[in-house]
CSV table of C-alpha atoms in Angstrom, one decimal:
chain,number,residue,atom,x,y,z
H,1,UNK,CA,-11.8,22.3,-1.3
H,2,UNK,CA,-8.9,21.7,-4.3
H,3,UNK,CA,-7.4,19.4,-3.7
H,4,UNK,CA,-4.0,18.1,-5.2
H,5,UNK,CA,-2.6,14.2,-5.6
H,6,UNK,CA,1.0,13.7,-5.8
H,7,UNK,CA,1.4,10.4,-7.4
H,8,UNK,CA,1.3,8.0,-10.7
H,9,UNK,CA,0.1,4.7,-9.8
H,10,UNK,CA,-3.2,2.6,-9.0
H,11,UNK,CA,-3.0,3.8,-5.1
H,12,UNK,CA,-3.2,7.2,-6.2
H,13,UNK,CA,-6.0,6.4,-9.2
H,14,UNK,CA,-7.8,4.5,-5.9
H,15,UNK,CA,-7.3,8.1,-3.9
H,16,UNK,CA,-8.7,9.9,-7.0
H,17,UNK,CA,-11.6,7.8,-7.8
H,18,UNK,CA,-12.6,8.6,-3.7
H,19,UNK,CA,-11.9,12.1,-3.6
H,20,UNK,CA,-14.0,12.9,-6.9
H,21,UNK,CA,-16.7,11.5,-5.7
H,22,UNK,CA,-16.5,13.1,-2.5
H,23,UNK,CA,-19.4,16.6,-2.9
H,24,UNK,CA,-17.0,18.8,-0.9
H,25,UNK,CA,-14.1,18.4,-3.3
H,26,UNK,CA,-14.6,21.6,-5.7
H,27,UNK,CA,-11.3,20.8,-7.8
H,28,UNK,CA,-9.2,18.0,-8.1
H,29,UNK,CA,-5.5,17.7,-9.7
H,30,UNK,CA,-2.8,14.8,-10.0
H,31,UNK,CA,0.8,15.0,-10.7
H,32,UNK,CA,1.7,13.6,-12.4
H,33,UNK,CA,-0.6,11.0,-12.6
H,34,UNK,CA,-1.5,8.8,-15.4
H,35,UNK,CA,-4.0,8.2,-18.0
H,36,UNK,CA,-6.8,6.8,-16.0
H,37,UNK,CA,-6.3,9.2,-13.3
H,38,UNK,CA,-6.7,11.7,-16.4
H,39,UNK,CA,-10.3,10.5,-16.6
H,40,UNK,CA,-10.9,11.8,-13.0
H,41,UNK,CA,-8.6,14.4,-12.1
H,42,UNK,CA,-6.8,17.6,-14.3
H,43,UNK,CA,-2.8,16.2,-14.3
H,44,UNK,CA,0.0,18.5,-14.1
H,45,UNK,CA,4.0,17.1,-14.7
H,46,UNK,CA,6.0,17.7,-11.5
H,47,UNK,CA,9.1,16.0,-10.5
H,48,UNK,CA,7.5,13.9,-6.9
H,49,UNK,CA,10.6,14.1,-5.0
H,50,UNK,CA,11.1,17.9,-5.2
H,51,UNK,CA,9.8,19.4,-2.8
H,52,UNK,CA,9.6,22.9,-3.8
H,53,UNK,CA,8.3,22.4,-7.3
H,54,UNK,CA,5.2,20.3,-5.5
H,55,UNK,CA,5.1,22.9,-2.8
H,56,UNK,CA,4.7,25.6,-5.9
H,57,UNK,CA,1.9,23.6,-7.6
H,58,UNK,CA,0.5,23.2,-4.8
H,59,UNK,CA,0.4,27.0,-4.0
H,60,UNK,CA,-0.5,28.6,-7.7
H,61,UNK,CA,-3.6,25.7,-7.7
H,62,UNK,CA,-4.8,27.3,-5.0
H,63,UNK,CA,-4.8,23.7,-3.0
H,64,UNK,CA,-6.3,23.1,0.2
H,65,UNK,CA,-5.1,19.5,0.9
H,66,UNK,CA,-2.2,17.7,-0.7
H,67,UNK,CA,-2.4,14.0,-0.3
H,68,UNK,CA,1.1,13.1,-1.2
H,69,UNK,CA,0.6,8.7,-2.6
H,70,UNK,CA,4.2,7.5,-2.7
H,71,UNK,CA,6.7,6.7,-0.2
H,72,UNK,CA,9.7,8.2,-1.8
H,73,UNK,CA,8.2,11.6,-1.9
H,74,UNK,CA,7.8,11.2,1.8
H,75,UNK,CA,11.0,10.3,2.5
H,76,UNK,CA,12.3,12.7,0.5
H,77,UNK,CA,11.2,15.6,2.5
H,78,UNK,CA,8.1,16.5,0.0
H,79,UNK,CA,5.4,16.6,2.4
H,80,UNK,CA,7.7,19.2,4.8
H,81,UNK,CA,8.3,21.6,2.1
H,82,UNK,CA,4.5,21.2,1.6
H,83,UNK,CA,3.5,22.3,5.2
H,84,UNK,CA,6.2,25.2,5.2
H,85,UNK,CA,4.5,26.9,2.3
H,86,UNK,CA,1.6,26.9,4.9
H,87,UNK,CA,-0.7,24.5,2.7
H,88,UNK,CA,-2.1,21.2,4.6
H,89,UNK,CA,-0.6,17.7,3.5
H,90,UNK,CA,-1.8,14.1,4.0
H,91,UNK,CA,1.4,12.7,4.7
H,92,UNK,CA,4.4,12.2,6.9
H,93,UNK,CA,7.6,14.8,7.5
H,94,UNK,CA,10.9,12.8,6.8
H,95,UNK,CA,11.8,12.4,10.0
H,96,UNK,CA,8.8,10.9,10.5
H,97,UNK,CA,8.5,8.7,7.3
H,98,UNK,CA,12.1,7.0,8.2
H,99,UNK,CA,9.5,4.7,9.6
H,100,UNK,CA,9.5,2.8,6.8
H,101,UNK,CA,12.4,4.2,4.9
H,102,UNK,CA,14.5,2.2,7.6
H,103,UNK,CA,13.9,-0.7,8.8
H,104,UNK,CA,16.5,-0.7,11.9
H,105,UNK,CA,14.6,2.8,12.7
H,106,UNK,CA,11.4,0.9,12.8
H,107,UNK,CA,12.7,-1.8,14.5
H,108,UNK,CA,14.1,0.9,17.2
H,109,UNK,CA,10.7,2.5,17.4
H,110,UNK,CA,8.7,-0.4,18.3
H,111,UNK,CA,11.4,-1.6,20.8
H,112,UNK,CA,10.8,1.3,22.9
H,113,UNK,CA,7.1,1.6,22.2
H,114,UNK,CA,6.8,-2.6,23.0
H,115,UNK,CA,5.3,-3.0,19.8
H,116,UNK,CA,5.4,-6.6,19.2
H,117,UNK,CA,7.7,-7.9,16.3
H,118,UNK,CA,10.1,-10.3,15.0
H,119,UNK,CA,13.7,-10.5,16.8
H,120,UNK,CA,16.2,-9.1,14.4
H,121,UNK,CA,19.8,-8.0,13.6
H,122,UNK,CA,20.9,-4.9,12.0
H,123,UNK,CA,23.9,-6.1,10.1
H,124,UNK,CA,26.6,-4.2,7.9
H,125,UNK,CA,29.3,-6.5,7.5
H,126,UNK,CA,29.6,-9.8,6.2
H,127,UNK,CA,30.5,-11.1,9.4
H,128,UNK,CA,27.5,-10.3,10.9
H,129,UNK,CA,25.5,-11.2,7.7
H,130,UNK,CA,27.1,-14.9,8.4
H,131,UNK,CA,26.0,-14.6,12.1
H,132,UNK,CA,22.8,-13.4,12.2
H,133,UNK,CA,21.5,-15.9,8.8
H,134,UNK,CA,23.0,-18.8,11.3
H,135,UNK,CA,21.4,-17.7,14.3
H,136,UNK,CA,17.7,-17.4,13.2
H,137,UNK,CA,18.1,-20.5,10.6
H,138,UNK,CA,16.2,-21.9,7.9
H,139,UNK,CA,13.2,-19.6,6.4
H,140,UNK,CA,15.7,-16.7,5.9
H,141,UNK,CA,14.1,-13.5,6.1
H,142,UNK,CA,16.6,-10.3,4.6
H,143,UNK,CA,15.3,-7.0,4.3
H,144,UNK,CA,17.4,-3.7,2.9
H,145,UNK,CA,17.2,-1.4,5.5
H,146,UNK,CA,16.3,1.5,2.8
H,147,UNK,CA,13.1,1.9,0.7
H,148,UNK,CA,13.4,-0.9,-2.5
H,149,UNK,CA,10.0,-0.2,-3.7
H,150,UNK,CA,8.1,-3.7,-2.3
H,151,UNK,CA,11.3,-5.9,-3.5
H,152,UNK,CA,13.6,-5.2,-1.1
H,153,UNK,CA,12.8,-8.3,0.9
H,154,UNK,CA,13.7,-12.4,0.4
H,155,UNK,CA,12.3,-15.2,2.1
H,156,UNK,CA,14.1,-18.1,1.3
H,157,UNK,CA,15.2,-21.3,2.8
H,158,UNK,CA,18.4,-21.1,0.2
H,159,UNK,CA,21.3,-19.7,2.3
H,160,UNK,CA,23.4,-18.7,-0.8
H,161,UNK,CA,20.1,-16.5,-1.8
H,162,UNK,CA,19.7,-15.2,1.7
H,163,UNK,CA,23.4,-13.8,1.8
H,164,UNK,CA,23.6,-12.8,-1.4
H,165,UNK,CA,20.6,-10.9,-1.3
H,166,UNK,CA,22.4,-9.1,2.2
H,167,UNK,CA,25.3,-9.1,1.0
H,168,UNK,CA,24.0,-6.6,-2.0
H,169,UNK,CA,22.6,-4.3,0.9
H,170,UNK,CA,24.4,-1.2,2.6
H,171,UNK,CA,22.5,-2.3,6.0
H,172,UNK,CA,20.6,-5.0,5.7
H,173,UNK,CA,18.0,-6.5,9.0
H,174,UNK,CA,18.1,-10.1,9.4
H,175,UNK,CA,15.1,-11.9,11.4
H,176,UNK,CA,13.0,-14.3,12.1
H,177,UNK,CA,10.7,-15.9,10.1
H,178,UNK,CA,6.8,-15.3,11.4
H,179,UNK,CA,4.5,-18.2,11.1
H,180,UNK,CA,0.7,-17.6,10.3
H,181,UNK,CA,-1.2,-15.3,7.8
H,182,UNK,CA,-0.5,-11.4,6.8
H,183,UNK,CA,-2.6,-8.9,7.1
H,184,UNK,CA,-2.6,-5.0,6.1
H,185,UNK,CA,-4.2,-2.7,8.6
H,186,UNK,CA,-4.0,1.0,7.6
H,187,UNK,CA,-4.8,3.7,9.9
H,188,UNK,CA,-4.9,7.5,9.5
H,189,UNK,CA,-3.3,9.7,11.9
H,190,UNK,CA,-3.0,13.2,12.7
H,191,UNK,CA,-0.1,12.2,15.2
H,192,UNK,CA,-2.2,11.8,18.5
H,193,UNK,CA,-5.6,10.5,17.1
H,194,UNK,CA,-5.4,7.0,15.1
H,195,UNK,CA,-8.5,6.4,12.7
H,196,UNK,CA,-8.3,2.5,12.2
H,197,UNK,CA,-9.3,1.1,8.6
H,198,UNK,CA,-11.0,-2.1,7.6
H,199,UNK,CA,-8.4,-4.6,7.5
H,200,UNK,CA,-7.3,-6.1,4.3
H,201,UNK,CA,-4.7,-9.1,3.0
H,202,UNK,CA,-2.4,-9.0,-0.1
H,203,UNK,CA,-0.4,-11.5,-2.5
H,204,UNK,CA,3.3,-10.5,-2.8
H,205,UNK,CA,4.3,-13.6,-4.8
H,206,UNK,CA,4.3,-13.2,-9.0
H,207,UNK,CA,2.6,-16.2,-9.7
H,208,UNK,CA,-0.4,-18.6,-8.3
H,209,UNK,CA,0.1,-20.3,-4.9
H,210,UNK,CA,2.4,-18.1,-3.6
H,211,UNK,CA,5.0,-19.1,-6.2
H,212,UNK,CA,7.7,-17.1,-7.7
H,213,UNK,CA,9.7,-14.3,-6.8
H,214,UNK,CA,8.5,-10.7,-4.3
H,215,UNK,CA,6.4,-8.4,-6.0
H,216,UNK,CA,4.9,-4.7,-5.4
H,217,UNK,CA,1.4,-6.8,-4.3
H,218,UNK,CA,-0.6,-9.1,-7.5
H,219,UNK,CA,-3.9,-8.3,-5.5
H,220,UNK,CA,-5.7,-8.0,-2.3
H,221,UNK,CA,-9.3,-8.6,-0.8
H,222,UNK,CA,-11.9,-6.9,2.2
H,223,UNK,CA,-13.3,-8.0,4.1
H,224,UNK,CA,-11.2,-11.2,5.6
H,225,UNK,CA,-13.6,-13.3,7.0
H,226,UNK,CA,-11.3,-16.0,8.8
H,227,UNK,CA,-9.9,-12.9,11.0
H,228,UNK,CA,-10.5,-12.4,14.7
H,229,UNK,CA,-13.5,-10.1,15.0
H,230,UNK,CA,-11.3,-8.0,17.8
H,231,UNK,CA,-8.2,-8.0,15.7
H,232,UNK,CA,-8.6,-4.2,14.7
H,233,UNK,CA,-9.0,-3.2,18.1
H,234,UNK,CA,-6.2,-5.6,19.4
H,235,UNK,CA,-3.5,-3.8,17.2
H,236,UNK,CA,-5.2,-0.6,17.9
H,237,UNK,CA,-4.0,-1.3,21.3
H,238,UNK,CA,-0.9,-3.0,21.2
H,239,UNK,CA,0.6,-1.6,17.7
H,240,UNK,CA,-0.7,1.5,16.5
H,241,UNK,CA,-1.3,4.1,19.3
H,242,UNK,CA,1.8,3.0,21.1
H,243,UNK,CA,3.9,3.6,18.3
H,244,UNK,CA,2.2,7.1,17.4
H,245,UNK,CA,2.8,7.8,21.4
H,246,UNK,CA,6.8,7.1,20.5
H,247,UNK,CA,7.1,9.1,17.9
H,248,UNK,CA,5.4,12.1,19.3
H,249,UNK,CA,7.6,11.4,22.4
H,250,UNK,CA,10.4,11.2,20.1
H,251,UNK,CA,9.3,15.0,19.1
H,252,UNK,CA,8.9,13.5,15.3
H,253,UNK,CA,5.1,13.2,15.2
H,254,UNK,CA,3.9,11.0,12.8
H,255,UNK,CA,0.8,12.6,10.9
H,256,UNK,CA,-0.6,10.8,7.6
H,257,UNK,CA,-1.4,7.0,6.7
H,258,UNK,CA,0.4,4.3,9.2
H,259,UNK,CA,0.5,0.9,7.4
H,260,UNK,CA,0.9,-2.0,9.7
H,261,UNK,CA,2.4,-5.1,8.0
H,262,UNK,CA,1.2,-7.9,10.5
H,263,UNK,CA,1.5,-11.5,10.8
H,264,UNK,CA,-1.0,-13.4,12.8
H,265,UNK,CA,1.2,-15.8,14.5
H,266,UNK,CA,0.8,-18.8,16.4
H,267,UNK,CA,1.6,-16.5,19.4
H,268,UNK,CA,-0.2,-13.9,18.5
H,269,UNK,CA,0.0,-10.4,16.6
H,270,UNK,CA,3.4,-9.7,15.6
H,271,UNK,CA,4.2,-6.7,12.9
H,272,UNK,CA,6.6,-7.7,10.1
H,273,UNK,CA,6.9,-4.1,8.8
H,274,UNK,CA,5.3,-0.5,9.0
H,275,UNK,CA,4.5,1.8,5.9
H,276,UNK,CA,4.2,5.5,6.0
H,277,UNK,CA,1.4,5.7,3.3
H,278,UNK,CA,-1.4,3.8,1.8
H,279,UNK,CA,0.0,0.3,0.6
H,280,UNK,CA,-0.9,-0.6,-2.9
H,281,UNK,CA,-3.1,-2.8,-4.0
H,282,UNK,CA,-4.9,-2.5,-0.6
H,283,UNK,CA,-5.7,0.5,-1.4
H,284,UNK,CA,-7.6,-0.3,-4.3
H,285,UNK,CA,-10.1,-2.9,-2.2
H,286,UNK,CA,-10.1,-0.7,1.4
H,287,UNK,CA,-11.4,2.6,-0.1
H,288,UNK,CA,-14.1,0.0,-2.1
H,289,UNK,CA,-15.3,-0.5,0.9
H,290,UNK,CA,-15.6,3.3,2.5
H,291,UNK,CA,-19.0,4.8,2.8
H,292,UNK,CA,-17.1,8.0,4.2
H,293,UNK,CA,-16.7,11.0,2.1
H,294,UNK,CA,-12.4,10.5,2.0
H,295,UNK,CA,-11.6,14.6,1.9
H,296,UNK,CA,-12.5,15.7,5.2
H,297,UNK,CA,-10.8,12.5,7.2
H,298,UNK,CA,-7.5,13.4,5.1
H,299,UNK,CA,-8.0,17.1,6.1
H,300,UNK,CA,-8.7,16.1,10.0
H,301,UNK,CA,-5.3,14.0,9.8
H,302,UNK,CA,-3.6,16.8,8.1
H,303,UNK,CA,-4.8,20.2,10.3
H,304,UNK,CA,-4.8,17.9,13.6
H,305,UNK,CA,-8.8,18.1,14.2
H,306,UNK,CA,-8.9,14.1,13.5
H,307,UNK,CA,-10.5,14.0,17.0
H,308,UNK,CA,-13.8,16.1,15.5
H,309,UNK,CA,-14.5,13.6,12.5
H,310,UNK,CA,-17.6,10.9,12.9
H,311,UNK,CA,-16.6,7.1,13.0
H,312,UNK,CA,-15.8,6.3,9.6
H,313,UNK,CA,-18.9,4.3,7.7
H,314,UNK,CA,-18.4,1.1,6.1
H,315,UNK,CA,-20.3,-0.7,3.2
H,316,UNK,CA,-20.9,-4.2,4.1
H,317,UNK,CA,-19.9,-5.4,0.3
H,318,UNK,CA,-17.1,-7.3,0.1
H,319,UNK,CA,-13.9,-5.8,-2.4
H,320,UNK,CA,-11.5,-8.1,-4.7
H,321,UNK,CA,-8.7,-6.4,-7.0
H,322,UNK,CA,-6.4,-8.1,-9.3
H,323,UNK,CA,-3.3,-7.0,-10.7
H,324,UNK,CA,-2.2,-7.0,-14.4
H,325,UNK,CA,1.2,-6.9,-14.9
H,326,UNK,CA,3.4,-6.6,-17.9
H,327,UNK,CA,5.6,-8.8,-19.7
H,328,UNK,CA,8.5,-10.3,-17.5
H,329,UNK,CA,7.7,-8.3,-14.3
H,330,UNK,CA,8.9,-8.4,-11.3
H,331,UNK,CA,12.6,-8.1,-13.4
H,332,UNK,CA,13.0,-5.5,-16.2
H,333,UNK,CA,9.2,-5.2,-17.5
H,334,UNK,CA,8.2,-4.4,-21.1
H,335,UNK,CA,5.9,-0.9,-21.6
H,336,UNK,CA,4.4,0.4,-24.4
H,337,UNK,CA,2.6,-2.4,-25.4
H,338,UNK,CA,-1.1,-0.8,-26.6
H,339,UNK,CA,-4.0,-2.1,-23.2
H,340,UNK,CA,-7.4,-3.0,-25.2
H,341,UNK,CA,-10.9,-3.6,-23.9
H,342,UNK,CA,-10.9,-0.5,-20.7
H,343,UNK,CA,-14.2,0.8,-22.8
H,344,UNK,CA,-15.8,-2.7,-22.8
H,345,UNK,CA,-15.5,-2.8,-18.8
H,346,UNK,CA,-16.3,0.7,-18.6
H,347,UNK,CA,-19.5,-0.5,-20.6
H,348,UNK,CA,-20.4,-3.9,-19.3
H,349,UNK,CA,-18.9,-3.8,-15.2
H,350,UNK,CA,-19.3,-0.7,-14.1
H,351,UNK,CA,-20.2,0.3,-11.7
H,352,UNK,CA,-19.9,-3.4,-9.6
H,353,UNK,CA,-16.2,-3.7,-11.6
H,354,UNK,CA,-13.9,-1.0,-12.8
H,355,UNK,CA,-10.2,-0.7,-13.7
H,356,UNK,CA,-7.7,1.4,-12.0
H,357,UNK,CA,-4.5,2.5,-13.7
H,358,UNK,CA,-1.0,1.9,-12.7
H,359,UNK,CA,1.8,1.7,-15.0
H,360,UNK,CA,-0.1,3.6,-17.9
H,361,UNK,CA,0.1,6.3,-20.5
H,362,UNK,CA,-1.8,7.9,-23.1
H,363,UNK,CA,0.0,7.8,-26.9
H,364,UNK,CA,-2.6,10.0,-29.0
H,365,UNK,CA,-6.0,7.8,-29.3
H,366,UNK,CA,-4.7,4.7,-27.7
H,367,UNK,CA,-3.3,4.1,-23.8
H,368,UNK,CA,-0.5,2.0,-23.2
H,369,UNK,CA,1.5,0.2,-21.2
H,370,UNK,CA,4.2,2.5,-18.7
H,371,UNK,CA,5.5,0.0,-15.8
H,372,UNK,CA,5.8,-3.0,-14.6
H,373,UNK,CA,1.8,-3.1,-12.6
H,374,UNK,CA,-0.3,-1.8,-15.3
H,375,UNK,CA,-3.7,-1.7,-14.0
H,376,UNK,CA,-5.5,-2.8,-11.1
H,377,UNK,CA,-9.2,-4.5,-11.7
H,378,UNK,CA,-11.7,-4.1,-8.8
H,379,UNK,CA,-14.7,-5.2,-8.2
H,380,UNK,CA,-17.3,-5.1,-4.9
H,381,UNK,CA,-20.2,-7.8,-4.2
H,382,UNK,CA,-21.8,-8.9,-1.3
H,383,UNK,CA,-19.7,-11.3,-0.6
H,384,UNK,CA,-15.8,-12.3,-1.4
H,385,UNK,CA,-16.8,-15.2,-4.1
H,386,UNK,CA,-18.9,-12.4,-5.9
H,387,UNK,CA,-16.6,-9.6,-5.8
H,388,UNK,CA,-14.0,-12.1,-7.1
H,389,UNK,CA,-16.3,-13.3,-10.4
H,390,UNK,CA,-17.1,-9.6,-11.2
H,391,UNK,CA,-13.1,-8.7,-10.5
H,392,UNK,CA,-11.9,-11.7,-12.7
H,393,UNK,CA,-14.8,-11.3,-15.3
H,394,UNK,CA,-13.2,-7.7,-16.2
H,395,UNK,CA,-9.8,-9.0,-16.5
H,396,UNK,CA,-11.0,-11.5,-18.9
H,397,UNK,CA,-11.8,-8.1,-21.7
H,398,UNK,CA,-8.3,-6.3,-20.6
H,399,UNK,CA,-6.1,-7.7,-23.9
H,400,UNK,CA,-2.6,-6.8,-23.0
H,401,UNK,CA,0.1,-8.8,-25.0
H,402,UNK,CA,2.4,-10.7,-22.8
H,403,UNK,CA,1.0,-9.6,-19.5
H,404,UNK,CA,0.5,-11.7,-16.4
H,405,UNK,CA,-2.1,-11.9,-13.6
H,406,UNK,CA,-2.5,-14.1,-10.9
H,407,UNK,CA,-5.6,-16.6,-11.3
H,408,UNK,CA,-6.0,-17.2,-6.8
H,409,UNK,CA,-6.7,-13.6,-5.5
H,410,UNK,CA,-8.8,-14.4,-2.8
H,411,UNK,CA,-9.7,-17.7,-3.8
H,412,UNK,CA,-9.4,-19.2,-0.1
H,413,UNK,CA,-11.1,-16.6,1.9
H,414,UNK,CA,-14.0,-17.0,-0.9
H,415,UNK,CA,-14.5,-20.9,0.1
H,416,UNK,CA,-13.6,-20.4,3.9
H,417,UNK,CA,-10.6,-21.9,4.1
């Protein structure tokens, strides 16, 4: 089958680098993609959140599937205007993506599915900004009820931060602070059957230790070897079905990638926040890890025949990716900067290590910085401390001036702590 990518960043590179290697992928595009993806995919530009420009792509490529990366695109209506030109799409309707383009719709959902959460406030005025920060105390949690691209959230324990932070919000949700480690659980759905993936943990925080401000994710790790052996099926049961059930109930099916956000809590399984597409970096590490072809499972989500597909296959290696950012990210990052030593990787790492590209563009012979992530450097090994040498071994031949990466990914889970 063709198959087309809608997307620019490492998730969709991730996506790309799986689907090319998968035999029963005949033709494989990416708009608009970037200059890695380039290396494994034909790139076409195309405005992501129009609907009928992807839609038209889509239809004069002769597409198949279209596996749509982003959530903004999703929430933008793309992935309808997809499946009313009568082509199948890996991804969400709007309705159904409001999942995680608001948080108080979430929150809704999972109150009438029981999904466990945090307790929370849906607040508009300063009033109840005032209220709610008093009520729940000391950690703050603030989330913009709209999409804010992984930044839209502060945990603080600095009430002047917390309220200002709301107070810069349309709607903002106010709650509770969990307790106890996060973990990413993605699952693909085609609305009544949910496909659980391996789990996977990420680092929000810019800088080592879980220091400095949010971030889009510094780097995640599979396996996670401190985690309850039942914990896929326990939020199988109490998380994910029930709130695909809802929203089919709801008459807004959800069909695509459900992310679960979770927090493993001292009282147990509690989810912080859903996604409505593949979260990035966990991306990069999760399809590391899949032994499954990745077209026909995207297909079987997108036609409603997920129920036919084999259990997926896992490898039993063990996935690290770090991020390498640019100069001054998470605030106003610099780009253009000229990204050295992808060839030596390419070279020397490969196939154990490779580099995934994010924020990147070509300029004639040389590529070159384009956002604020710039690459994402992955590596598998049979266990989390080798994964992570081979992972920070290629970072050390990335020369990037000014940029940043954090020096912990995975460090912990490597030793067993």
């Amino acid at each position: 089958m063709k198959v087309l990518v809608i997307g620019g960043g490492a998730r969709e590179h991730a996506l790309c680098r799986s689907l090319s290697l998968d035999p029963d992928v005949s033709a494989l595009y990416c708009a608009p993609g970037n200059a890695g993806i380039a290396e494994v995919a034909e790139l076409y530009p195309v405005d992501a959140l129009d609907g009928s420009a992807v839609a038209a792509l889509a239809t004069e490529l002769g597409a198949g599937l279209v596996v749509v990366g982003p959530e903004a695109p999703l929430v933008a209506g793309v992935a309808d205007a997809v499946r009313a030109a009568g082509i199948p799409v890996f991804g969400p309707s709007a309705e159904a993506a409001l999942l995680e383009g608001s948080k108080a719709f979430a929150k809704d959902v999972m109150a009438a599915a029981g999904v466990p959460t945090a307790r929370s406030y849906v607040c508009t005025t300063p009033e109840e900004v005032d209220e709610a920060l008093d009520a729940f105390g000391a950690p703050y949690v603030v989330k913009d009820d709209g999409l804010a691209a992984g930044k839209g959230v502060v945990v603080t324990t600095d009430l002047a931060a917390a309220r200002a932070h709301a107070l810069g919000c349309d709607r903002v949700v106010i709650e509770e602070f969990l307790d106890g480690p996060e973990v990413s659980l993605f699952a693909i759905t085609d609305g009544v059957t949910v496909l659980p993936l391996q789990p996977a943990q990420d680092f929000k925080r810019a800088l080592d230790g879980d220091e400095g401000p949010n971030t889009g994710g510094m780097g995640a790790y599979s396996p996670l070897p401190w985690a309850d052996p039942k914990l896929v099926d326990e939020v199988m049961a109490s998380v994910l079905q029930p709130t695909v059930d809802e929203l089919r109930r709801r008459g807004t099916p959800f069909s695509g990638l459900l992310y679960a956000g979770l927090a493993i809590t001292s009282r147990g399984v509690r989810v912080i926040e859903f996604n409505a597409r593949f979260g990035d970096p966990e991306t990069q590490v999760v399809l590391a890890r899949l032994r499954t072809p990745l077209a026909s499972v995207l297909l079987g989500a997108a036609t409603g025949t997920l129920h036919t597909e084999p259990p997926l296959n896992w490898r039993e290696d063990a996935a690290v990716t770090v991020v390498i950012a640019s100069h001054n990210y998470p605030e106003t990052p610099r780009t253009g900067d000229p990204i050295e030593g992808l060839a030596e990787v390419a070279a020397e790492d490969a196939p154990e290590a490779y580099v995934l590209h994010a924020g990147t563009r070509r300029e004639g012979d040389a590529v070159v910085s384009a956002g604020g992530r710039v690459l994402s450097v992955t590596a598998t090994g049979s266990d989390l401390a080798q994964a992570r040498e081979r992972a920070y071994k290629a970072v050390g031949r990335i020369r990037l001036d000014g940029s940043q990466h954090r020096t912990d990914i995975a460090a912990k889970a490597a030793e067993g702590r």
